[in-house]
């Protein structure tokens, strides 16, 4: 009987010891719907796609699913209404929606420069934005922030939208019409610029809009309520997404390989994607001392421009438009 008791005690002690070293059962990942303003296969959303492919959201305990909204303003409205926890837009989008009662802020900006570049055909006697008077310019949409950036560039030269023939033609025709010679310039982003350059067209000149009008890069948009009640979730989303952007900046070739795994529409285009990533780094992602940090002076100036142009009619206190608490 004593031997049986010793055996049982030894077994219990052994089981307890094994339990002490056993790995606890992993907690279930939190499901997150991340709204994007346009289809996720576009290279502009590569930081998000790469962060998911490389498991950065998983590492934060997040199961992220991307859904597409109808542009950045719609993203902000949906996030503000609580239909999604987080979304992607342009850094100045809160200016456009907050004045209408949509309670969202930019919590990180993916780059210190502008998403939009002005691309011109020098064979049409265009060297600077001042030469655009009377010219045809393709843009994605009249309600898109890249179009507002175009208006800012024109305004810096004393020109208005009535001084040019601006045509809203969508994300594909914008560069195809430019290459075909049916427009003289385009309000572009790096991937469209790259496709135009690859066409063999001569006379292409890229004019960074920052040189004339400091518009903004893409941003992560979150509702006030989420920022207040679940700041750790916001921090996780920001941290994972910025890792994706940093990987692209540090190693565009390696990032392109994994990016194509996540976006099979670009299968076989790894070299193209790497070049597009280099252009995003040069024209959009660079210029931040701290990745993700909002440039408050830039945001303030943009709101004043939108007021002058009548794009918004109400001035919002700037500190209600953003927070840097998740990137510092």
mmCIF file of C-alpha atoms in Angstrom:
data_model
loop_
_atom_site.group_PDB
_atom_site.id
_atom_site.type_symbol
_atom_site.label_atom_id
_atom_site.label_comp_id
_atom_site.label_asym_id
_atom_site.label_seq_id
_atom_site.Cartn_x
_atom_site.Cartn_y
_atom_site.Cartn_z
ATOM 1 C CA UNK A 1 0.000 0.000 0.000
ATOM 2 C CA UNK A 2 2.850 2.362 0.851
ATOM 3 C CA UNK A 3 4.462 1.643 -2.506
ATOM 4 C CA UNK A 4 1.218 2.404 -4.320
ATOM 5 C CA UNK A 5 0.880 5.703 -2.417
ATOM 6 C CA UNK A 6 4.492 6.649 -3.264
ATOM 7 C CA UNK A 7 3.824 5.854 -6.905
ATOM 8 C CA UNK A 8 0.718 8.029 -7.011
ATOM 9 C CA UNK A 9 2.455 10.931 -5.277
ATOM 10 C CA UNK A 10 5.397 10.695 -7.653
ATOM 11 C CA UNK A 11 3.023 10.703 -10.588
ATOM 12 C CA UNK A 12 1.215 13.793 -9.336
ATOM 13 C CA UNK A 13 4.485 15.633 -8.708
ATOM 14 C CA UNK A 14 5.711 14.709 -12.176
ATOM 15 C CA UNK A 15 2.498 15.900 -13.767
ATOM 16 C CA UNK A 16 2.707 19.180 -11.881
ATOM 17 C CA UNK A 17 6.282 19.656 -13.018
ATOM 18 C CA UNK A 18 5.354 19.024 -16.629
ATOM 19 C CA UNK A 19 2.456 21.440 -16.313
ATOM 20 C CA UNK A 20 4.775 24.146 -15.083
ATOM 21 C CA UNK A 21 6.752 23.956 -18.309
ATOM 22 C CA UNK A 22 3.841 23.408 -20.658
ATOM 23 C CA UNK A 23 3.044 26.190 -23.153
ATOM 24 C CA UNK A 24 -0.282 27.830 -22.327
ATOM 25 C CA UNK A 25 -2.959 27.506 -24.966
ATOM 26 C CA UNK A 26 -2.720 30.421 -27.371
ATOM 27 C CA UNK A 27 -5.513 32.954 -27.140
ATOM 28 C CA UNK A 28 -7.766 33.227 -30.155
ATOM 29 C CA UNK A 29 -6.778 36.047 -32.504
ATOM 30 C CA UNK A 30 -9.060 39.083 -32.538
ATOM 31 C CA UNK A 31 -10.935 39.476 -35.823
ATOM 32 C CA UNK A 32 -10.444 42.928 -37.362
ATOM 33 C CA UNK A 33 -12.031 44.353 -40.511
ATOM 34 C CA UNK A 34 -9.629 46.809 -42.141
ATOM 35 C CA UNK A 35 -11.273 49.057 -44.736
ATOM 36 C CA UNK A 36 -9.237 50.188 -47.734
ATOM 37 C CA UNK A 37 -10.273 53.055 -50.042
ATOM 38 C CA UNK A 38 -9.513 51.073 -53.220
ATOM 39 C CA UNK A 39 -8.707 47.442 -54.165
ATOM 40 C CA UNK A 40 -5.936 45.974 -52.007
ATOM 41 C CA UNK A 41 -4.012 44.620 -55.004
ATOM 42 C CA UNK A 42 -2.890 48.156 -55.899
ATOM 43 C CA UNK A 43 0.785 48.706 -54.965
ATOM 44 C CA UNK A 44 -0.205 51.738 -52.868
ATOM 45 C CA UNK A 45 -1.442 49.264 -50.245
ATOM 46 C CA UNK A 46 1.728 47.178 -50.180
ATOM 47 C CA UNK A 47 2.624 48.013 -46.529
ATOM 48 C CA UNK A 48 -0.680 46.475 -45.417
ATOM 49 C CA UNK A 49 -0.424 43.428 -47.683
ATOM 50 C CA UNK A 50 3.179 42.799 -46.656
ATOM 51 C CA UNK A 51 2.357 43.158 -42.959
ATOM 52 C CA UNK A 52 -0.287 40.469 -43.344
ATOM 53 C CA UNK A 53 1.863 38.183 -45.481
ATOM 54 C CA UNK A 54 4.799 38.354 -43.057
ATOM 55 C CA UNK A 55 2.588 37.699 -40.060
ATOM 56 C CA UNK A 56 2.965 41.064 -38.355
ATOM 57 C CA UNK A 57 -0.753 41.306 -37.599
ATOM 58 C CA UNK A 58 -0.724 37.686 -36.403
ATOM 59 C CA UNK A 59 2.167 38.518 -34.076
ATOM 60 C CA UNK A 60 -0.044 41.174 -32.505
ATOM 61 C CA UNK A 61 -2.869 38.687 -32.015
ATOM 62 C CA UNK A 62 -4.970 40.144 -34.837
ATOM 63 C CA UNK A 63 -6.753 38.318 -37.636
ATOM 64 C CA UNK A 64 -7.030 41.131 -40.181
ATOM 65 C CA UNK A 65 -9.435 40.936 -43.124
ATOM 66 C CA UNK A 66 -9.369 43.670 -45.776
ATOM 67 C CA UNK A 67 -12.515 45.036 -47.352
ATOM 68 C CA UNK A 68 -12.842 47.763 -49.973
ATOM 69 C CA UNK A 69 -14.884 50.928 -49.475
ATOM 70 C CA UNK A 70 -15.732 53.674 -51.970
ATOM 71 C CA UNK A 71 -12.747 55.934 -51.419
ATOM 72 C CA UNK A 72 -11.089 57.464 -48.381
ATOM 73 C CA UNK A 73 -14.042 59.616 -47.339
ATOM 74 C CA UNK A 74 -16.307 56.559 -47.323
ATOM 75 C CA UNK A 75 -13.695 54.690 -45.261
ATOM 76 C CA UNK A 76 -13.718 57.473 -42.685
ATOM 77 C CA UNK A 77 -17.522 57.544 -42.546
ATOM 78 C CA UNK A 78 -17.721 53.772 -42.075
ATOM 79 C CA UNK A 79 -15.061 53.795 -39.358
ATOM 80 C CA UNK A 80 -16.707 56.758 -37.660
ATOM 81 C CA UNK A 81 -20.036 54.924 -37.683
ATOM 82 C CA UNK A 82 -18.481 51.853 -36.070
ATOM 83 C CA UNK A 83 -18.889 49.595 -39.108
ATOM 84 C CA UNK A 84 -15.133 48.879 -39.042
ATOM 85 C CA UNK A 85 -12.467 49.389 -36.401
ATOM 86 C CA UNK A 86 -9.835 50.835 -38.711
ATOM 87 C CA UNK A 87 -9.357 52.078 -42.236
ATOM 88 C CA UNK A 88 -6.928 53.554 -44.717
ATOM 89 C CA UNK A 89 -7.236 57.004 -46.245
ATOM 90 C CA UNK A 90 -5.045 60.056 -46.823
ATOM 91 C CA UNK A 91 -3.636 61.919 -43.829
ATOM 92 C CA UNK A 92 -5.829 64.950 -44.416
ATOM 93 C CA UNK A 93 -9.089 62.985 -44.766
ATOM 94 C CA UNK A 94 -10.191 63.886 -41.205
ATOM 95 C CA UNK A 95 -10.266 67.529 -42.347
ATOM 96 C CA UNK A 96 -12.870 66.610 -44.947
ATOM 97 C CA UNK A 97 -15.128 64.507 -42.716
ATOM 98 C CA UNK A 98 -14.698 65.821 -39.201
ATOM 99 C CA UNK A 99 -16.314 69.116 -40.151
ATOM 100 C CA UNK A 100 -19.412 67.031 -40.972
ATOM 101 C CA UNK A 101 -19.478 65.324 -37.601
ATOM 102 C CA UNK A 102 -17.540 62.142 -38.417
ATOM 103 C CA UNK A 103 -15.458 61.432 -35.264
ATOM 104 C CA UNK A 104 -12.211 60.003 -36.666
ATOM 105 C CA UNK A 105 -8.511 60.820 -36.384
ATOM 106 C CA UNK A 106 -5.368 59.921 -38.303
ATOM 107 C CA UNK A 107 -3.258 57.791 -35.959
ATOM 108 C CA UNK A 108 -0.271 57.237 -38.268
ATOM 109 C CA UNK A 109 0.840 58.661 -41.621
ATOM 110 C CA UNK A 110 2.701 56.347 -43.998
ATOM 111 C CA UNK A 111 5.315 58.742 -45.250
ATOM 112 C CA UNK A 112 6.547 62.276 -44.870
ATOM 113 C CA UNK A 113 5.768 63.358 -48.408
ATOM 114 C CA UNK A 114 2.779 63.454 -50.751
ATOM 115 C CA UNK A 115 1.099 60.460 -52.341
ATOM 116 C CA UNK A 116 0.542 62.555 -55.485
ATOM 117 C CA UNK A 117 3.176 63.571 -58.007
ATOM 118 C CA UNK A 118 2.542 65.722 -61.034
ATOM 119 C CA UNK A 119 3.788 63.893 -64.124
ATOM 120 C CA UNK A 120 4.088 65.953 -67.303
ATOM 121 C CA UNK A 121 4.978 65.498 -70.962
ATOM 122 C CA UNK A 122 7.838 67.907 -71.631
ATOM 123 C CA UNK A 123 7.269 67.508 -75.369
ATOM 124 C CA UNK A 124 4.096 69.533 -74.826
ATOM 125 C CA UNK A 125 6.168 72.502 -73.608
ATOM 126 C CA UNK A 126 5.591 71.766 -69.929
ATOM 127 C CA UNK A 127 8.459 72.083 -67.485
ATOM 128 C CA UNK A 128 6.748 73.504 -64.383
ATOM 129 C CA UNK A 129 3.149 73.635 -63.073
ATOM 130 C CA UNK A 130 2.880 77.205 -64.393
ATOM 131 C CA UNK A 131 2.984 75.756 -67.922
ATOM 132 C CA UNK A 132 -0.233 73.771 -67.343
ATOM 133 C CA UNK A 133 -2.591 76.597 -68.266
ATOM 134 C CA UNK A 134 -4.893 75.375 -71.012
ATOM 135 C CA UNK A 135 -3.499 71.841 -70.830
ATOM 136 C CA UNK A 136 -5.360 68.553 -70.342
ATOM 137 C CA UNK A 137 -4.643 66.752 -67.067
ATOM 138 C CA UNK A 138 -5.931 63.289 -66.174
ATOM 139 C CA UNK A 139 -6.892 62.545 -62.567
ATOM 140 C CA UNK A 140 -8.462 59.546 -60.868
ATOM 141 C CA UNK A 141 -11.592 61.302 -59.563
ATOM 142 C CA UNK A 142 -12.747 64.803 -58.726
ATOM 143 C CA UNK A 143 -13.495 63.806 -55.124
ATOM 144 C CA UNK A 144 -10.155 62.062 -54.640
ATOM 145 C CA UNK A 145 -7.501 63.634 -52.432
ATOM 146 C CA UNK A 146 -4.937 63.418 -55.231
ATOM 147 C CA UNK A 147 -7.175 65.789 -57.209
ATOM 148 C CA UNK A 148 -7.241 68.201 -54.274
ATOM 149 C CA UNK A 149 -3.439 68.004 -54.250
ATOM 150 C CA UNK A 150 -3.469 68.915 -57.954
ATOM 151 C CA UNK A 151 -5.626 71.955 -57.146
ATOM 152 C CA UNK A 152 -3.075 72.941 -54.522
ATOM 153 C CA UNK A 153 -0.209 72.717 -56.996
ATOM 154 C CA UNK A 154 -2.159 74.809 -59.512
ATOM 155 C CA UNK A 155 -3.049 77.391 -56.845
ATOM 156 C CA UNK A 156 0.627 77.794 -55.996
ATOM 157 C CA UNK A 157 1.052 79.114 -59.561
ATOM 158 C CA UNK A 158 -2.006 81.341 -59.496
ATOM 159 C CA UNK A 159 -4.061 78.853 -61.506
ATOM 160 C CA UNK A 160 -7.480 77.382 -60.761
ATOM 161 C CA UNK A 161 -9.336 74.319 -61.998
ATOM 162 C CA UNK A 162 -10.991 76.411 -64.719
ATOM 163 C CA UNK A 163 -7.557 77.243 -66.151
ATOM 164 C CA UNK A 164 -6.941 73.610 -67.133
ATOM 165 C CA UNK A 165 -8.920 70.766 -68.660
ATOM 166 C CA UNK A 166 -8.943 68.293 -65.763
ATOM 167 C CA UNK A 167 -10.529 64.927 -66.588
ATOM 168 C CA UNK A 168 -11.515 62.279 -64.030
ATOM 169 C CA UNK A 169 -10.812 58.959 -65.770
ATOM 170 C CA UNK A 170 -10.213 56.306 -63.093
ATOM 171 C CA UNK A 171 -7.085 54.490 -61.848
ATOM 172 C CA UNK A 172 -6.133 52.769 -65.125
ATOM 173 C CA UNK A 173 -6.995 55.290 -67.819
ATOM 174 C CA UNK A 174 -5.183 58.022 -65.918
ATOM 175 C CA UNK A 175 -1.805 56.792 -67.146
ATOM 176 C CA UNK A 176 -2.939 55.029 -70.324
ATOM 177 C CA UNK A 177 -4.455 58.227 -71.724
ATOM 178 C CA UNK A 178 -1.289 60.090 -70.767
ATOM 179 C CA UNK A 179 0.876 57.561 -72.603
ATOM 180 C CA UNK A 180 -1.468 57.669 -75.597
ATOM 181 C CA UNK A 181 -0.942 61.418 -75.812
ATOM 182 C CA UNK A 182 -4.550 62.240 -74.967
ATOM 183 C CA UNK A 183 -3.499 64.228 -71.911
ATOM 184 C CA UNK A 184 -0.551 66.514 -71.277
ATOM 185 C CA UNK A 185 -0.072 65.661 -67.604
ATOM 186 C CA UNK A 186 -1.488 63.485 -64.838
ATOM 187 C CA UNK A 187 -2.052 63.706 -61.102
ATOM 188 C CA UNK A 188 -0.174 60.497 -60.459
ATOM 189 C CA UNK A 189 1.052 58.124 -57.766
ATOM 190 C CA UNK A 190 4.278 56.078 -58.048
ATOM 191 C CA UNK A 191 2.806 52.927 -59.617
ATOM 192 C CA UNK A 192 1.035 54.864 -62.371
ATOM 193 C CA UNK A 193 4.212 56.842 -62.968
ATOM 194 C CA UNK A 194 6.210 53.623 -63.250
ATOM 195 C CA UNK A 195 3.775 52.099 -65.745
ATOM 196 C CA UNK A 196 3.981 55.219 -67.894
ATOM 197 C CA UNK A 197 7.771 55.116 -67.821
ATOM 198 C CA UNK A 198 7.804 51.424 -68.748
ATOM 199 C CA UNK A 199 5.720 52.163 -71.838
ATOM 200 C CA UNK A 200 8.764 53.705 -73.501
ATOM 201 C CA UNK A 201 7.151 57.122 -73.723
ATOM 202 C CA UNK A 202 9.674 59.917 -74.089
ATOM 203 C CA UNK A 203 9.541 63.291 -72.391
ATOM 204 C CA UNK A 204 8.196 62.153 -69.013
ATOM 205 C CA UNK A 205 9.051 64.427 -66.112
ATOM 206 C CA UNK A 206 8.071 63.799 -62.487
ATOM 207 C CA UNK A 207 7.393 66.892 -60.384
ATOM 208 C CA UNK A 208 6.948 66.035 -56.683
ATOM 209 C CA UNK A 209 3.936 67.984 -55.483
ATOM 210 C CA UNK A 210 5.813 68.744 -52.245
ATOM 211 C CA UNK A 211 7.855 71.286 -54.152
ATOM 212 C CA UNK A 212 4.724 73.402 -54.676
ATOM 213 C CA UNK A 213 2.023 72.132 -52.332
ATOM 214 C CA UNK A 214 2.545 69.931 -49.293
ATOM 215 C CA UNK A 215 -0.289 67.419 -49.468
ATOM 216 C CA UNK A 216 -0.044 64.150 -47.550
ATOM 217 C CA UNK A 217 0.624 60.429 -47.727
ATOM 218 C CA UNK A 218 -1.753 57.646 -46.745
ATOM 219 C CA UNK A 219 -2.808 57.265 -43.137
ATOM 220 C CA UNK A 220 -4.420 54.899 -40.677
ATOM 221 C CA UNK A 221 -7.833 56.213 -39.612
ATOM 222 C CA UNK A 222 -9.527 55.250 -36.324
ATOM 223 C CA UNK A 223 -12.620 56.483 -34.491
ATOM 224 C CA UNK A 224 -12.324 58.577 -31.321
ATOM 225 C CA UNK A 225 -14.189 55.930 -29.344
ATOM 226 C CA UNK A 226 -11.685 53.208 -30.251
ATOM 227 C CA UNK A 227 -8.738 55.471 -29.437
ATOM 228 C CA UNK A 228 -10.221 56.168 -26.012
ATOM 229 C CA UNK A 229 -11.534 52.717 -25.126
ATOM 230 C CA UNK A 230 -9.048 50.383 -26.830
ATOM 231 C CA UNK A 231 -5.735 52.207 -27.339
ATOM 232 C CA UNK A 232 -3.737 48.973 -27.207
ATOM 233 C CA UNK A 233 -5.590 47.650 -30.259
ATOM 234 C CA UNK A 234 -4.760 50.844 -32.152
ATOM 235 C CA UNK A 235 -1.123 50.537 -31.115
ATOM 236 C CA UNK A 236 -0.977 46.961 -32.432
ATOM 237 C CA UNK A 237 -2.489 47.935 -35.794
ATOM 238 C CA UNK A 238 -0.120 50.876 -36.195
ATOM 239 C CA UNK A 239 2.936 48.892 -35.157
ATOM 240 C CA UNK A 240 2.261 46.022 -37.567
ATOM 241 C CA UNK A 241 1.456 48.262 -40.541
ATOM 242 C CA UNK A 242 4.519 50.468 -40.063
ATOM 243 C CA UNK A 243 6.676 47.332 -39.983
ATOM 244 C CA UNK A 244 5.382 46.536 -43.459
ATOM 245 C CA UNK A 245 6.325 50.006 -44.695
ATOM 246 C CA UNK A 246 9.769 49.848 -43.093
ATOM 247 C CA UNK A 247 10.470 46.489 -44.758
ATOM 248 C CA UNK A 248 9.671 48.036 -48.143
ATOM 249 C CA UNK A 249 11.992 50.963 -47.461
ATOM 250 C CA UNK A 250 14.840 48.779 -46.168
ATOM 251 C CA UNK A 251 14.699 45.924 -48.681
ATOM 252 C CA UNK A 252 12.433 46.549 -51.682
ATOM 253 C CA UNK A 253 13.654 43.447 -53.529
ATOM 254 C CA UNK A 254 12.943 41.081 -50.655
ATOM 255 C CA UNK A 255 9.681 42.821 -49.871
ATOM 256 C CA UNK A 256 8.559 42.446 -53.487
ATOM 257 C CA UNK A 257 8.959 38.657 -53.346
ATOM 258 C CA UNK A 258 6.664 38.311 -50.327
ATOM 259 C CA UNK A 259 4.310 41.001 -51.570
ATOM 260 C CA UNK A 260 3.641 39.059 -54.767
ATOM 261 C CA UNK A 261 2.823 36.003 -52.643
ATOM 262 C CA UNK A 262 0.129 38.074 -50.960
ATOM 263 C CA UNK A 263 -1.102 39.646 -54.202
ATOM 264 C CA UNK A 264 -1.167 36.936 -56.891
ATOM 265 C CA UNK A 265 -2.412 39.450 -59.485
ATOM 266 C CA UNK A 266 1.216 40.584 -59.653
ATOM 267 C CA UNK A 267 2.710 37.119 -60.031
ATOM 268 C CA UNK A 268 5.904 37.234 -62.085
ATOM 269 C CA UNK A 269 6.257 41.004 -61.584
ATOM 270 C CA UNK A 270 8.621 40.965 -58.620
ATOM 271 C CA UNK A 271 11.174 43.198 -60.349
ATOM 272 C CA UNK A 272 8.493 45.690 -61.340
ATOM 273 C CA UNK A 273 7.118 45.768 -57.802
ATOM 274 C CA UNK A 274 10.605 46.332 -56.371
ATOM 275 C CA UNK A 275 11.063 49.358 -58.652
ATOM 276 C CA UNK A 276 7.645 50.689 -57.707
ATOM 277 C CA UNK A 277 8.599 50.258 -54.030
ATOM 278 C CA UNK A 278 11.741 52.310 -54.631
ATOM 279 C CA UNK A 279 9.625 55.054 -56.149
ATOM 280 C CA UNK A 280 7.230 54.994 -53.196
ATOM 281 C CA UNK A 281 10.196 55.273 -50.838
ATOM 282 C CA UNK A 282 11.641 58.211 -52.791
ATOM 283 C CA UNK A 283 8.456 60.183 -53.376
ATOM 284 C CA UNK A 284 6.148 59.164 -50.503
ATOM 285 C CA UNK A 285 7.635 57.235 -47.565
ATOM 286 C CA UNK A 286 10.762 59.310 -46.957
ATOM 287 C CA UNK A 287 10.964 62.457 -44.866
ATOM 288 C CA UNK A 288 9.843 61.282 -41.415
ATOM 289 C CA UNK A 289 12.156 61.411 -38.414
ATOM 290 C CA UNK A 290 9.778 58.970 -36.711
ATOM 291 C CA UNK A 291 7.855 56.595 -38.960
ATOM 292 C CA UNK A 292 4.159 57.347 -38.871
ATOM 293 C CA UNK A 293 4.462 60.801 -37.299
ATOM 294 C CA UNK A 294 1.933 63.440 -38.367
ATOM 295 C CA UNK A 295 3.398 66.735 -39.588
ATOM 296 C CA UNK A 296 1.171 69.184 -37.730
ATOM 297 C CA UNK A 297 2.277 72.274 -39.686
ATOM 298 C CA UNK A 298 1.500 70.480 -42.936
ATOM 299 C CA UNK A 299 -1.928 69.427 -41.684
ATOM 300 C CA UNK A 300 -2.706 72.953 -40.498
ATOM 301 C CA UNK A 301 -1.753 74.477 -43.847
ATOM 302 C CA UNK A 302 -3.870 71.932 -45.703
ATOM 303 C CA UNK A 303 -6.945 72.782 -43.674
ATOM 304 C CA UNK A 304 -6.466 76.468 -44.479
ATOM 305 C CA UNK A 305 -6.220 75.634 -48.188
ATOM 306 C CA UNK A 306 -9.397 73.538 -48.065
ATOM 307 C CA UNK A 307 -11.191 76.430 -46.369
ATOM 308 C CA UNK A 308 -9.963 78.904 -48.989
ATOM 309 C CA UNK A 309 -11.100 76.618 -51.797
ATOM 310 C CA UNK A 310 -14.508 76.015 -50.218
ATOM 311 C CA UNK A 311 -13.823 72.274 -50.002
ATOM 312 C CA UNK A 312 -14.703 72.508 -46.298
ATOM 313 C CA UNK A 313 -16.623 75.337 -44.664
ATOM 314 C CA UNK A 314 -15.790 74.775 -40.996
ATOM 315 C CA UNK A 315 -12.388 74.974 -39.324
ATOM 316 C CA UNK A 316 -11.727 72.041 -36.977
ATOM 317 C CA UNK A 317 -9.208 72.364 -34.121
ATOM 318 C CA UNK A 318 -6.119 70.672 -35.537
ATOM 319 C CA UNK A 319 -5.529 68.515 -32.463
ATOM 320 C CA UNK A 320 -8.907 66.857 -33.140
ATOM 321 C CA UNK A 321 -7.720 65.674 -36.548
ATOM 322 C CA UNK A 322 -4.840 63.421 -35.485
ATOM 323 C CA UNK A 323 -2.899 61.885 -32.632
ATOM 324 C CA UNK A 324 0.793 60.918 -32.538
ATOM 325 C CA UNK A 325 0.438 58.891 -29.328
ATOM 326 C CA UNK A 326 0.769 55.547 -31.132
ATOM 327 C CA UNK A 327 3.989 56.290 -33.011
ATOM 328 C CA UNK A 328 6.100 58.016 -30.343
#
